[in-house]
Amino acid sequence: MGVPSDYASEGDMQVLRGLRSKGKAWIVGGWVRESLSGQPETDMDIATTLLPNEVKQLFPLSLMYGAEYGTVVVRLEGQEKNWEVTTLRSEGGYGDGRRPDNVEFGDNIKQDLSRRDFTINAMAYDSNWEPIDPFGGVADLENGILRSVGDAGERLSEDGLRVMRAYRFLASEKVKSMDSELRDAVRENISMLSQVSKERIGYELMRTLASPNASVALSFMHNDGVIGEILPELQVDSNRLLCNDYVVNLAIMCGGDSRSGGNLSGMLRESLKLSKDDLREISFLHDSRDAPLPSKISEMRVFRAALPELRQNRFILYSEGLGRDVDLLKRSLSELAPLRSGNSPIVDGNTLSRFTGLEPGPRMGRLKGMLHRIQVENDLIDKDEVLDLLEELDWKNSDHTGWPSLSWP
Ligand code: ATP
Ligand code: MG
């Protein structure tokens, strides 16, 4: 394993050097935590003695939307990463359960670390890469224990978001359990969640559901009443097998809910403010919860041609999570040859119009879709083969709204 300084990128060093040219700066947060067991995957958070506008002067691309509370998001030209740079604090009380009433900036890193949530998150590196660990975060991390900085009851009652964060870290690979004071304090402060924005709750829940020990954390959240608090209307199943895709996991835990996919995702949109893409996926999965698994070769061809790959994989993980046996489907799909003429229709609208005399419109569109489906089911490669189908199909008289198309389920 390397030393922490090996893990810092050129961009990280550029930001640290810039800040240190005018003041002091320490690496804090998740990057320190993760650096103790290898290359961090998370962005680097930094604490500094500089004020937000001084940070902005050094890094003109910085975003200032948290500046009132001392946080600036530093960006560098041409870099994907962000750096959350926060002015050292020694702040007042938390009247609203979420934001400090009055932020006072300070100059002492230990004091700044003392207002952080958990010991494993209250460590820093100084400019010589010396670790600063006033609350025993290194030892807690080694033992896999999540512990509050200071009195757990007090710290949890200051800020409802810490309830969600506690379960998020419980779901991480390194943490095995909460210490008993923290666990009691978390349970006593569940109602504080009503003071946290739905976006923040949604964000932390998604992070939890994307973590290696999501199943464990979810069953604690369910038993402790967190799920009941944040998703009051939901029939939740917390004993299912989860994967590391939060969209799939959320759909799995809602698998017993009797609503339609559209209604379920509407409720999740209100409660967790998820993105449109995520909601669309959950709605699809929920609506396919009782769909028979594709088993015939023609069904598998349709499944694969109709769904984007991500959705196919999600459906398989989802079905597995609901306890269905997907081994045969996985094996059959891996052995299924690609369609010989690809996924697109081989007969275009103009040709079809010439053959049938149909004008462009819904009937013509549905006919094209039906032929496309049959082409895929049978892996046809020849235009004439597709056009011959017109002889057998009652495309002149039957109701076109009932015609099959290339879709799944
Ligand atoms: P990640 O890898 O997800 O970024 P993180 O621990 O860095 O994990 P952040 O949300 O980036 O989490 O927060 C950075 C640091 O700020 C945390 O490590 C913690 O020290 C502190 N922190 C964040 N949220 C809170 C909070 N609600 N109360 C107290 N301290 C907090
Ligand atoms: Mg962070």
Coordinates of N, CA, C and O and ligand atoms in Angstrom, one line a residue, residues 28-31 33-34 42-43 45 84 94 98 115-118 121-122 155 159 161-162 165 168-169 200 203-204 207, ligand 1:
V28 N -9.5 16.9 4.6 CA -10.5 16.4 5.6 C -11.5 15.4 5.0 O -11.4 15.2 3.8
G29 N -12.4 14.9 5.8 CA -13.6 14.2 5.2 C -13.2 12.8 4.7 O -12.3 12.1 5.1
G30 N -14.0 12.4 3.7 CA -14.0 11.0 3.2 C -12.6 10.6 2.5 O -12.3 9.5 2.6
W31 N -12.0 11.6 2.0 CA -10.7 11.3 1.3 C -9.7 10.8 2.4 O -8.9 9.8 2.1
R33 N -10.5 9.4 5.3 CA -11.0 8.1 5.7 C -10.5 7.0 4.7 O -10.0 6.0 5.1
E34 N -10.8 7.2 3.5 CA -10.5 6.2 2.5 C -9.0 6.0 2.2 O -8.5 4.9 1.9
T42 N -13.2 9.0 -3.6 CA -14.1 10.1 -3.4 C -13.3 11.4 -3.6 O -12.0 11.4 -3.6
D43 N -14.0 12.5 -3.9 CA -13.3 13.8 -4.1 C -12.8 14.3 -2.8 O -13.3 14.0 -1.7
D45 N -12.1 16.7 0.1 CA -12.6 17.9 0.9 C -11.5 18.6 1.6 O -10.6 17.9 2.1
E84 N -14.5 20.5 -2.4 CA -15.3 21.3 -1.4 C -14.4 21.9 -0.4 O -13.8 21.2 0.4
Y94 N -27.8 25.0 16.6 CA -28.5 24.5 15.4 C -30.0 24.6 15.8 O -30.7 23.6 16.1
R98 N -31.0 21.7 11.4 CA -30.2 21.4 10.1 C -29.1 22.3 9.9 O -28.0 21.9 9.7
R115 N -16.6 19.6 15.3 CA -18.0 19.8 15.0 C -18.4 18.8 13.9 O -19.6 18.8 13.4
R116 N -17.6 17.9 13.5 CA -17.9 16.9 12.4 C -18.7 15.8 13.0 O -18.7 15.6 14.2
D117 N -19.3 15.0 12.2 CA -20.3 14.0 12.7 C -19.7 12.8 13.4 O -20.0 12.5 14.5
F118 N -18.8 12.0 12.7 CA -18.4 10.8 13.3 C -16.8 10.8 13.4 O -16.2 11.4 12.6
N121 N -14.8 10.4 10.4 CA -14.9 11.6 9.4 C -14.2 12.8 10.1 O -14.3 13.9 9.5
A122 N -13.6 12.7 11.2 CA -13.1 13.8 11.9 C -11.5 13.7 12.0 O -10.9 13.9 13.1
R155 N -25.2 15.4 19.6 CA -24.8 15.6 18.2 C -25.9 15.2 17.2 O -26.1 15.9 16.2
D159 N -28.7 18.0 14.3 CA -28.8 17.9 12.8 C -29.4 16.6 12.4 O -28.7 15.5 12.5
L161 N -29.9 15.3 9.5 CA -29.2 14.6 8.4 C -28.2 13.5 9.0 O -28.0 12.5 8.3
R162 N -27.7 13.7 10.2 CA -26.8 12.8 10.7 C -27.4 11.4 10.9 O -26.7 10.4 10.9
R165 N -26.9 9.9 7.6 CA -25.5 9.6 7.4 C -25.0 8.4 8.2 O -24.2 7.6 7.7
R168 N -25.8 5.4 6.2 CA -25.0 5.4 5.0 C -23.6 4.8 5.4 O -23.1 3.9 4.7
F169 N -23.0 5.2 6.5 CA -21.7 4.7 6.8 C -21.8 3.3 7.3 O -20.8 2.5 7.1
R200 N -32.0 15.9 0.3 CA -30.8 15.4 1.1 C -31.1 14.0 1.6 O -30.3 13.1 1.6
Y203 N -30.7 11.7 -1.4 CA -29.3 11.6 -1.7 C -28.7 10.6 -0.8 O -28.0 9.6 -1.2
E204 N -28.9 10.7 0.5 CA -28.2 9.8 1.5 C -28.8 8.4 1.3 O -28.0 7.4 1.4
R207 N -27.1 6.8 -1.7 CA -25.8 6.5 -1.3 C -25.7 5.2 -0.5 O -24.9 4.3 -0.7
Ligands
ATP1 P1 -18.0 11.2 0.7 O1 -16.9 10.2 0.4 O2 -19.3 10.7 0.4 O3 -17.8 12.5 0.2 P2 -17.6 12.4 3.2 O4 -17.4 11.9 4.6 O5 -16.5 13.2 2.6 O6 -18.0 11.2 2.3 P3 -19.2 14.7 2.7 O7 -20.7 14.9 2.6 O8 -18.4 15.1 1.6 O9 -19.0 13.3 3.2 O10 -18.8 15.6 4.0 C1 -17.4 15.9 4.2 C2 -17.2 15.9 5.7 O11 -17.9 17.0 6.3 C3 -17.6 14.7 6.4 O12 -16.5 13.7 6.4 C4 -17.8 15.2 7.8 O13 -16.6 15.4 8.5 C5 -18.4 16.5 7.6 N1 -19.9 16.5 7.5 C6 -20.7 16.3 6.5 N2 -22.0 16.4 6.8 C7 -22.0 16.6 8.1 C8 -23.1 16.7 9.0 N3 -24.3 16.7 8.7 N4 -22.7 17.0 10.3 C9 -21.4 17.0 10.7 N5 -20.4 16.9 9.9 C10 -20.7 16.7 8.6

